[in-house]
Amino acid sequence: MPGIVAIVGLISASVFLGGRLPAGGWLWDLLNGIGLSACAVLAAIGWEAESPARAAGMDRHTGLGVVALLLVLGHAVGLLVYDPVLLEYLRPTAPGYMLCGLGALAALALLTLGSYPRPRRRLYGNHRRFRLWHRLTWLAVLLALAWHVIGSGFYLHTPLAAVVFASAVMGLPLYAYAARRASAGRGAVPKPQAAPSWPALLASLLLLAAAFSAARNL
């Protein structure tokens, strides 16, 4: 999956630009690495996605959505268990970047669970409306996550780091989307791709988060 490789590479570069900040601890950085992995998957959905009319395309798309939701849940729940003081950030008076993170989690759950046939029909009625709101919700989730990560200042502590991160999370998916539209306009038909094994992808991203934590704390 070239999209995930490119996006993970840029995100990895962004969090190490501008020097090192004090590490937060192995588990803290692991849980935040899981959150960064979720950002990579959500951005890769936009890079990889074609209209998932084929069964393989649908499986690929849905699998990435499930992986992203599991990673975001692991990040959020894990941090709350690790440091219950963070429950203060669940209040309406929490900083904007934290509220964006909570909003992104809720919207991502709707995005993922609402894409299955029965809830999709109940929520959207017809396929055209579903496609419109599915794309708009995905963009809103990406924007909220970008604000959440950049606004927290935990890792992206220079303007260059923030620009590189935003390029990975927003720039690459939008570029790929525009390229697909241009290709479709020329009548090109995208080649079908095999559906990924999402458990294997999830395991790989958890290992990547562990490597991120090790790099921060060694």
C-alpha positions as MATLAB code, in Angstrom:
seq = 'MPGIVAIVGLISASVFLGGRLPAGGWLWDLLNGIGLSACAVLAAIGWEAESPARAAGMDRHTGLGVVALLLVLGHAVGLLVYDPVLLEYLRPTAPGYMLCGLGALAALALLTLGSYPRPRRRLYGNHRRFRLWHRLTWLAVLLALAWHVIGSGFYLHTPLAAVVFASAVMGLPLYAYAARRASAGRGAVPKPQAAPSWPALLASLLLLAAAFSAARNL';
ca = [
       0.000    0.000    0.000;
       2.126    2.910   -1.240;
      -0.223    5.469    0.288;
       0.269    4.264    3.831;
       4.043    4.018    3.313;
       4.280    7.614    2.061;
       1.986    8.995    4.758;
       3.630    7.086    7.602;
       7.007    8.299    6.352;
       5.974   11.952    6.433;
       4.264   11.656    9.816;
       7.343    9.919   11.237;
       9.541   12.699    9.882;
       7.272   15.415   11.280;
       7.410   14.221   14.895;
      11.202   14.237   14.921;
      11.765   17.563   13.180;
      13.194   20.412   15.213;
      14.917   18.349   17.903;
      13.636   16.159   20.700;
      11.280   17.093   23.493;
      11.385   15.181   26.787;
       9.740   11.780   26.371;
       6.454   11.170   28.112;
       7.279    7.599   29.097;
       7.082    4.303   27.242;
       3.346    3.757   27.618;
       2.417    7.413   27.086;
       4.377    7.608   23.849;
       3.089    4.192   22.758;
      -0.525    5.326   23.149;
       0.185    8.555   21.298;
       1.988    6.559   18.611;
      -1.198    4.548   18.211;
      -3.090    7.812   17.707;
      -0.610    8.921   15.053;
      -1.014    5.550   13.339;
      -4.775    6.178   13.223;
      -4.128    9.489   11.468;
      -2.000    7.655    8.902;
      -4.724    5.100    8.198;
      -7.422    7.738    7.805;
      -5.248    9.708    5.418;
      -4.421    6.507    3.515;
      -8.132    5.826    3.052;
      -8.272    8.966    0.938;
      -5.073    8.057   -0.910;
      -6.055    4.474   -1.665;
      -9.797    4.827   -2.137;
     -11.356    4.506   -5.494;
     -15.066    4.082   -5.826;
     -15.366    0.772   -3.967;
     -17.929   -0.699   -6.344;
     -15.940   -3.900   -6.687;
     -16.099   -6.346   -3.813;
     -12.322   -6.182   -3.304;
     -12.435   -2.381   -3.209;
     -15.238   -2.423   -0.674;
     -13.404   -4.899    1.553;
     -10.250   -2.784    1.342;
     -12.074    0.420    2.195;
     -14.088   -1.055    5.062;
     -11.053   -2.830    6.490;
      -9.092    0.423    6.680;
     -12.031    2.095    8.415;
     -12.212   -0.637   11.038;
      -8.462   -0.405   11.670;
      -8.657    3.385   12.073;
     -11.562    3.166   14.530;
      -9.817    0.506   16.635;
      -6.631    2.581   16.765;
      -8.448    5.759   17.804;
     -10.356    3.869   20.496;
      -7.127    2.302   21.743;
      -5.472    5.723   21.881;
      -8.338    7.439   23.711;
      -9.312    4.684   26.146;
      -5.691    3.761   26.812;
      -4.751    7.311   27.798;
      -7.774    7.640   30.083;
      -6.836    4.417   31.862;
      -3.172    5.389   32.014;
      -3.868    8.851   33.432;
      -7.413    9.330   34.841;
      -6.671   13.051   35.299;
      -7.311   13.297   31.558;
     -11.013   12.786   32.324;
     -11.010   16.551   32.896;
     -10.605   16.915   29.154;
     -13.991   15.301   28.573;
     -15.745   18.414   29.886;
     -17.100   21.178   27.602;
     -14.473   23.524   29.088;
     -11.629   21.390   27.716;
      -9.171   22.984   25.267;
     -10.354   23.151   21.677;
      -7.817   20.637   20.432;
      -9.133   18.058   22.934;
     -12.739   18.691   21.939;
     -11.654   18.190   18.319;
     -10.211   14.825   19.264;
     -13.466   13.767   20.925;
     -15.470   15.020   17.968;
     -13.230   13.116   15.580;
     -13.791    9.906   17.543;
     -17.582   10.316   17.446;
     -17.582   11.191   13.743;
     -15.264    8.298   12.926;
     -17.587    5.862   14.698;
     -20.483    7.204   12.619;
     -18.344    7.060    9.480;
     -17.360    3.436   10.031;
     -20.494    1.899   11.505;
     -22.772    3.935    9.240;
     -21.143    2.497    6.129;
     -22.625   -0.969    6.642;
     -25.762   -1.685    4.572;
     -28.519   -1.592    7.192;
     -27.456    1.536    9.128;
     -26.464    3.183    5.837;
     -29.980    2.858    4.460;
     -31.511    4.171    7.671;
     -29.154    7.116    7.993;
     -28.858    8.270    4.393;
     -31.711    6.792    2.404;
     -29.957    6.550   -0.954;
     -26.451    5.871   -2.183;
     -25.837    9.331   -3.630;
     -26.579   11.030   -0.303;
     -24.451    8.466    1.504;
     -21.428    9.108   -0.736;
     -21.696   12.876   -0.250;
     -21.965   12.758    3.540;
     -19.417    9.966    3.820;
     -16.814   12.092    2.066;
     -17.692   15.251    3.993;
     -17.539   13.409    7.309;
     -14.179   11.909    6.377;
     -12.803   15.384    5.618;
     -14.182   16.692    8.922;
     -12.495   13.828   10.786;
      -9.158   14.557    9.101;
      -9.394   18.266    9.930;
     -10.344   17.571   13.538;
      -7.499   15.093   13.982;
      -4.990   17.479   12.429;
      -6.104   20.236   14.819;
      -6.011   17.779   17.725;
      -2.419   16.709   17.030;
      -1.037   20.112   16.048;
      -2.924   21.993   18.774;
      -1.743   19.702   21.546;
       1.883   20.581   20.807;
       3.088   17.273   22.264;
       5.218   16.345   19.265;
       4.834   18.933   16.501;
       6.781   21.676   18.222;
       8.034   23.606   15.171;
       6.129   25.230   12.285;
       7.981   22.985    9.821;
       6.867   19.873   11.711;
       3.252   21.061   11.641;
       3.431   21.735    7.892;
       4.919   18.299    7.165;
       2.267   16.619    9.316;
      -0.566   18.547    7.656;
       0.877   17.657    4.248;
       0.770   13.969    5.158;
      -2.706   13.975    6.679;
      -4.446   16.410    4.325;
      -2.213   17.165    1.334;
      -1.437   13.656    0.078;
      -5.028   12.344    0.257;
      -6.416   15.421   -1.528;
      -3.713   15.174   -4.193;
      -4.546   11.493   -4.747;
      -8.258   12.292   -4.923;
      -7.650   14.995   -7.536;
      -5.445   12.598   -9.530;
      -8.167    9.939   -9.496;
     -10.757   12.452  -10.683;
      -8.493   13.538  -13.524;
      -7.844    9.908  -14.462;
     -11.562    9.139  -14.441;
     -12.151   12.151  -16.663;
      -9.798   10.627  -19.222;
     -11.754    7.375  -19.069;
      -9.057    5.420  -17.268;
     -10.282    2.505  -15.174;
      -8.373    1.887  -11.918;
      -6.964   -1.591  -11.516;
      -8.648   -3.680   -8.812;
      -6.479   -4.295   -5.766;
      -6.593   -7.164   -3.338;
      -8.281   -6.471   -0.031;
      -5.751   -6.160    2.809;
      -5.741   -8.352    5.865;
      -6.804   -5.718    8.355;
      -5.689   -7.752   11.403;
      -2.202   -7.903    9.873;
      -2.304   -4.179    9.117;
      -3.437   -3.417   12.666;
      -0.635   -5.538   14.111;
       1.911   -3.789   11.877;
       0.754   -0.343   12.988;
       0.878   -1.354   16.654;
       4.464   -2.473   16.121;
       5.175    0.871   14.451;
       3.720    2.678   17.485;
       5.959    0.582   19.744;
       8.977    1.536   17.626;
       7.971    5.199   17.915;
       7.821    4.896   21.707;
      11.208    3.179   21.785;
      12.765    5.900   19.637;
      11.392    8.554   21.973;
      12.506    6.918   25.200;
      15.854    5.279   24.439;
];
